[in-house]
Short mmCIF file of C-alpha atoms in Angstrom, two decimals:
data_model
loop_
_atom_site.label_atom_id
_atom_site.label_comp_id
_atom_site.label_asym_id
_atom_site.label_seq_id
_atom_site.Cartn_x
_atom_site.Cartn_y
_atom_site.Cartn_z
CA MET F 1 27.17 207.44 86.61
CA THR F 2 23.78 208.47 84.84
CA LEU F 3 22.40 212.13 84.38
CA ASP F 4 19.78 211.62 86.71
CA GLU F 5 22.32 211.68 89.49
CA GLN F 6 24.02 214.99 88.53
CA PRO F 7 22.98 218.04 90.63
CA GLY F 8 21.52 220.16 87.79
CA VAL F 9 19.26 217.20 86.74
CA GLY F 10 18.09 216.74 90.46
CA ARG F 11 17.47 220.82 90.70
CA LEU F 12 15.64 220.72 87.23
CA ARG F 13 13.12 218.04 88.73
CA LEU F 14 12.68 219.90 91.76
CA ALA F 15 11.96 223.05 89.80
CA GLY F 16 9.82 221.19 87.16
CA ALA F 17 7.41 220.57 89.94
CA ALA F 18 6.03 224.08 89.47
CA PRO F 19 2.56 224.55 88.01
CA ASN F 20 3.80 226.18 84.53
CA LYS F 21 2.65 223.89 81.30
CA ASN F 22 5.36 225.24 79.14
CA VAL F 23 8.33 224.49 81.87
CA ALA F 24 6.91 220.97 82.56
CA VAL F 25 6.78 220.42 78.68
CA VAL F 26 10.34 221.67 78.20
CA ALA F 27 11.49 219.44 81.30
CA ALA F 28 10.08 216.60 79.99
CA GLY F 29 11.77 216.95 76.57
CA ARG F 30 14.95 217.28 77.98
CA ALA F 31 14.88 214.52 80.81
CA ALA F 32 14.06 212.15 77.56
CA VAL F 33 16.92 213.18 75.95
CA TRP F 34 19.27 212.79 79.22
CA LYS F 35 17.89 209.43 79.78
CA ARG F 36 18.81 208.36 76.30
CA ARG F 37 22.34 209.46 76.82
CA THR F 38 24.92 207.71 78.95
CA MET F 39 28.31 208.56 79.88
CA SER F 40 29.42 205.76 77.29
CA GLN F 41 28.12 207.87 74.50
CA ILE F 42 29.98 210.86 75.28
CA LYS F 43 33.42 209.89 73.92
CA THR F 44 34.99 213.25 73.75
CA GLU F 45 36.07 216.30 75.95
CA ASP F 46 34.31 218.60 73.78
CA GLU F 47 31.01 216.84 73.87
CA LEU F 48 31.29 217.09 77.55
CA ILE F 49 31.84 220.59 77.55
CA LEU F 50 29.20 221.02 75.11
CA PHE F 51 26.85 218.93 77.23
CA GLU F 52 27.62 221.11 80.35
CA ARG F 53 27.24 224.32 78.38
CA GLU F 54 23.66 223.13 77.10
CA ILE F 55 22.92 222.18 80.78
CA LYS F 56 23.82 225.70 82.12
CA GLU F 57 21.90 227.58 79.35
CA PHE F 58 18.92 225.33 79.98
CA TRP F 59 19.22 225.92 83.61
CA THR F 60 19.61 229.69 83.20
CA LYS F 61 16.50 229.81 80.81
CA PHE F 62 14.45 227.63 82.95
CA LYS F 63 15.28 229.85 86.00
CA SER F 64 14.12 232.83 83.94
CA ILE F 65 11.00 231.69 82.80
CA CYS F 66 10.05 229.96 85.94
CA GLY F 67 10.84 233.06 88.06
CA CYS F 68 9.27 235.60 85.86
CA GLU F 69 6.07 233.25 85.66
CA GLN F 70 5.85 233.11 89.43
CA ILE F 71 6.64 237.09 90.04
CA ASN F 72 3.66 237.65 87.51
CA GLN F 73 1.55 235.14 89.55
CA THR F 74 2.63 236.42 92.72
CA LEU F 75 1.85 240.08 91.48
CA VAL F 76 -1.46 239.24 90.35
CA LEU F 77 -2.22 237.29 93.67
CA ARG F 78 -1.03 240.29 95.48
CA ASP F 79 -3.36 242.79 93.46
CA SER F 80 -6.07 240.47 93.76
CA CYS F 81 -5.42 240.31 97.74
CA LYS F 82 -5.01 244.19 97.74
CA GLU F 83 -8.47 244.44 95.81
CA SER F 84 -10.21 241.94 98.07
CA ILE F 85 -8.82 243.72 101.08
CA LYS F 86 -9.75 247.08 100.13
CA THR F 87 -13.49 245.61 98.97
CA LEU F 88 -13.66 244.02 102.17
CA SER F 89 -12.20 247.16 104.30
CA GLU F 90 -14.61 249.28 102.49
CA LYS F 91 -17.39 246.99 103.08
CA TRP F 92 -16.55 246.55 106.90
CA SER F 93 -16.05 250.30 107.19
CA ARG F 94 -19.52 250.85 106.12
CA LYS F 95 -20.94 248.10 108.09
CA LEU F 96 -18.91 249.65 111.04
CA LYS F 97 -20.45 253.11 110.31
CA GLU F 98 -23.99 251.50 110.15
CA GLY F 99 -23.19 249.97 113.43
CA ASP F 100 -22.24 253.24 114.77
CA LEU F 101 -25.32 254.84 113.63
CA MET F 102 -27.48 251.79 115.01
CA ILE F 103 -25.75 252.20 118.63
CA ASP F 104 -26.57 255.89 118.34
CA LYS F 105 -30.12 255.47 117.41
CA ILE F 106 -30.12 252.51 120.06
CA GLN F 107 -29.06 255.03 122.65
CA GLU F 108 -31.11 257.78 121.72
CA TYR F 109 -34.32 255.55 121.73
CA THR F 110 -32.93 254.33 125.12
CA ALA F 111 -32.78 257.68 126.45
CA GLU F 112 -36.19 258.63 125.05
CA ILE F 113 -37.64 255.39 126.49
CA LEU F 114 -36.06 256.53 129.90
CA GLN F 115 -37.61 259.96 129.71
CA GLU F 116 -41.07 258.28 128.75
CA ASN F 117 -40.55 256.12 131.64
CA LYS F 118 -39.95 258.97 134.01
CA CYS F 119 -42.84 260.85 132.71
CA ILE F 120 -45.26 257.83 133.18
CA ALA F 121 -43.67 257.42 136.69
CA GLU F 122 -44.59 261.02 137.66
CA LYS F 123 -47.92 260.54 136.03
CA GLN F 124 -48.64 257.64 137.87
CA GLU F 125 -47.53 258.97 141.37
CA ASN F 126 -49.79 261.98 140.34
CA LEU F 127 -52.62 259.81 139.51
CA ALA F 128 -51.94 257.84 143.06
CA GLN F 129 -52.35 261.35 144.74
CA THR F 130 -55.03 262.31 142.87
CA LYS F 131 -56.81 259.23 143.47
CA SER F 132 -56.11 259.50 147.06
CA LYS F 133 -57.56 263.04 147.33
CA ILE F 134 -60.65 261.93 145.55
CA LYS F 135 -61.11 258.91 147.95
CA GLN F 136 -60.33 261.59 151.08
CA GLU F 137 -62.98 263.84 149.57
CA GLU F 138 -65.29 261.20 148.95
CA GLU F 139 -64.82 259.88 152.41
CA GLN F 140 -65.57 263.77 153.75
CA ARG F 141 -68.41 263.80 151.10
CA LYS F 142 -69.98 260.74 153.02
CA ASP F 143 -69.24 262.36 156.42
CA LEU F 144 -70.80 265.60 155.49
CA MET F 145 -73.76 263.90 154.20
CA GLU F 146 -74.09 261.78 157.27
CA SER F 147 -73.89 264.91 159.29
CA ILE F 148 -76.33 266.84 156.91
CA ARG F 149 -78.64 263.87 157.46
CA LEU F 150 -78.40 264.11 161.27
CA LEU F 151 -79.03 267.55 161.13
CA LYS F 152 -81.98 267.19 159.28
CA GLU F 153 -83.11 264.83 161.50
CA GLU F 154 -82.39 266.98 164.53
CA LEU F 155 -84.19 269.72 162.83
CA ILE F 156 -87.03 267.92 162.28
CA ARG F 157 -87.12 266.49 165.81
CA LYS F 158 -86.62 270.09 166.91
CA LYS F 159 -89.40 271.30 164.62
CA GLU F 160 -91.83 268.76 166.00
CA ILE F 161 -91.04 269.71 169.62
CA LEU F 162 -91.24 273.57 168.80
CA SER F 163 -94.61 272.85 167.27
CA SER F 164 -95.67 270.72 170.27
CA LYS F 165 -94.47 273.73 172.48
CA ASN F 166 -96.23 276.14 170.32
CA LYS F 167 -99.32 274.07 170.41
CA ALA F 168 -99.14 274.03 173.96
CA ALA F 169 -98.10 277.67 174.40
CA LYS F 170 -101.10 278.65 172.33
CA GLU F 171 -103.50 276.38 174.56
CA ARG F 172 -102.26 278.04 177.31
CA VAL F 173 -102.71 281.29 175.80
CA GLU F 174 -106.29 280.52 175.00
CA ARG F 175 -106.92 279.33 178.57
CA LEU F 176 -105.47 282.40 179.91
CA CYS F 177 -107.59 284.68 177.58
CA LYS F 178 -110.52 282.83 178.79
CA SER F 179 -109.78 283.04 182.38
CA LYS F 180 -108.65 286.90 181.89
CA ALA F 181 -112.37 288.10 181.93
CA LEU F 182 -113.21 285.94 184.92
CA PHE F 183 -110.24 286.88 187.01
CA GLU F 184 -110.62 290.36 185.98
CA GLU F 185 -114.25 290.38 187.15
CA ARG F 186 -114.10 288.40 190.18
CA LEU F 187 -110.76 288.81 191.30
CA ALA F 188 -109.93 292.43 190.62
CA LEU F 189 -107.20 291.11 188.29
CA GLU F 190 -105.41 293.04 185.48
CA ILE F 191 -103.43 290.87 182.68
CA ARG F 192 -100.85 292.87 180.62
CA ARG F 193 -98.52 291.48 177.69
CA ILE F 194 -94.89 292.58 178.31
CA HIS F 195 -91.52 291.96 176.79
CA GLY F 196 -92.72 289.48 174.10
CA GLU F 197 -94.27 286.27 175.68
CA GLN F 198 -94.04 287.41 179.45
CA LEU F 199 -97.74 288.36 181.04
CA GLN F 200 -98.03 290.76 184.08
CA PHE F 201 -100.55 289.91 186.74
CA ILE F 202 -101.61 292.82 188.84
CA PHE F 203 -104.11 292.21 191.72
CA ARG F 204 -105.91 294.98 193.37
CA CYS F 205 -108.83 295.14 196.13
CA ILE F 206 -106.23 292.76 198.34
CA ASP F 207 -105.43 295.60 200.93
CA HIS F 208 -108.30 296.58 202.63
CA LYS F 209 -106.59 299.71 203.89
CA ASP F 210 -105.83 300.57 200.37
CA PRO F 211 -107.74 298.86 197.71
CA ASP F 212 -105.99 300.34 194.89
CA LYS F 213 -102.41 299.12 195.78
CA PRO F 214 -101.23 296.71 193.19
CA PHE F 215 -99.95 293.14 193.78
CA ILE F 216 -97.64 291.95 191.03
CA PHE F 217 -96.19 288.91 189.55
CA THR F 218 -94.81 288.11 185.91
CA LEU F 219 -95.25 285.05 184.37
CA SER F 220 -93.51 283.25 181.22
CA VAL F 221 -93.19 279.74 179.59
CA ASN F 222 -89.68 278.74 179.58
CA GLU F 223 -87.88 276.71 176.63
CA GLN F 224 -89.06 273.30 178.37
CA GLY F 225 -92.73 274.59 178.09
CA GLU F 226 -93.01 275.02 181.66
CA TYR F 227 -94.46 278.02 183.59
CA GLU F 228 -91.84 280.31 185.28
CA VAL F 229 -92.22 283.37 187.53
CA VAL F 230 -90.08 286.08 186.48
CA SER F 231 -90.69 288.81 189.21
CA CYS F 232 -93.11 289.11 192.12
CA PHE F 233 -93.72 292.32 194.22
CA PRO F 234 -94.36 292.26 196.86
CA PRO F 235 -92.09 289.00 197.12
CA LEU F 236 -93.73 285.72 198.52
CA ASP F 237 -91.77 283.11 200.19
CA CYS F 238 -94.48 280.37 198.92
CA MET F 239 -93.92 281.44 195.15
CA ALA F 240 -91.35 278.66 194.59
CA ASP F 241 -93.83 276.01 196.16
CA LEU F 242 -96.79 277.54 193.90
CA GLN F 243 -94.53 277.50 190.62
CA LEU F 244 -93.61 273.76 191.46
CA LYS F 245 -97.28 272.79 192.13
CA VAL F 246 -98.69 274.33 188.78
CA ARG F 247 -95.71 272.59 186.78
CA GLU F 248 -97.02 269.36 188.09
CA THR F 249 -100.79 269.73 188.14
CA ASN F 250 -100.74 272.09 184.85
CA ASN F 251 -103.87 273.81 186.83
CA PHE F 252 -103.32 277.66 186.39
CA SER F 253 -106.54 278.80 187.50
CA ALA F 254 -105.67 277.54 190.73
CA PHE F 255 -102.34 278.78 190.64
CA VAL F 256 -103.55 282.15 190.25
CA ALA F 257 -106.10 281.86 193.13
CA ASN F 258 -103.44 280.67 195.39
CA VAL F 259 -101.23 283.50 194.65
CA ARG F 260 -104.06 285.83 195.29
CA LYS F 261 -104.58 284.04 198.56
CA ALA F 262 -100.99 284.35 199.42
CA PHE F 263 -100.92 288.15 198.73
CA THR F 264 -104.02 288.67 200.85
CA ALA F 265 -102.45 287.05 203.65
CA LEU F 266 -99.30 289.05 203.28
CA SER F 267 -101.67 292.26 203.43
CA TYR F 268 -102.64 291.36 206.98
CA LYS F 269 -99.24 291.01 208.41
#
């Protein structure tokens, strides 16, 4: 039986696998000694006892050295890990705080954007209403301008008609004025202007029993520019026919003469 097969030596080799240079050197030296020894070289019981004692001492010392080194390395590694974890924790804590601040800022900006969008939507709605109102007012303005244009045209047309009527009325008045002297002289006729544009015709010397008895009719020109008998005294049944005829012929002198004839015929009844 060799030393390599002993339990202590096997454990020695397993422990020697640790990454400690001093322990590895000692283990290598001891192994070399043990390899040179054999049981045939140990001849006495004392040498065996001494050999076992040396093995125990070596094993105790080896465990002490190896255990302390591992503990120290473990502690150093633990402290290093703690420091790394602490550093990482502080770093990520700052990152989380920055992230929270960033989220708060994003939420704040989002709220501001929503508010701005709401304001923009309200302004767009107001703008649309204003545009619609402006469009309606523009249409109303166009309608008003068209109405004004039509009114102007109507006014011009009415002015032309009125001017034409005034001209015709003036011409009639001139004819009446020319006829007045003749009628007054030959027909014993008196013409008076009453109530603005109305003319009153007074015939005398008709009734042979009472030459001063008046026979009267009142004449005017209506809106259509036509002669219109307003009143007649004494009334004549044929006055409507005489009025229609003077409107058709526009022969005023003949109309006055025919009225006098009608009054004369009436005086003999």
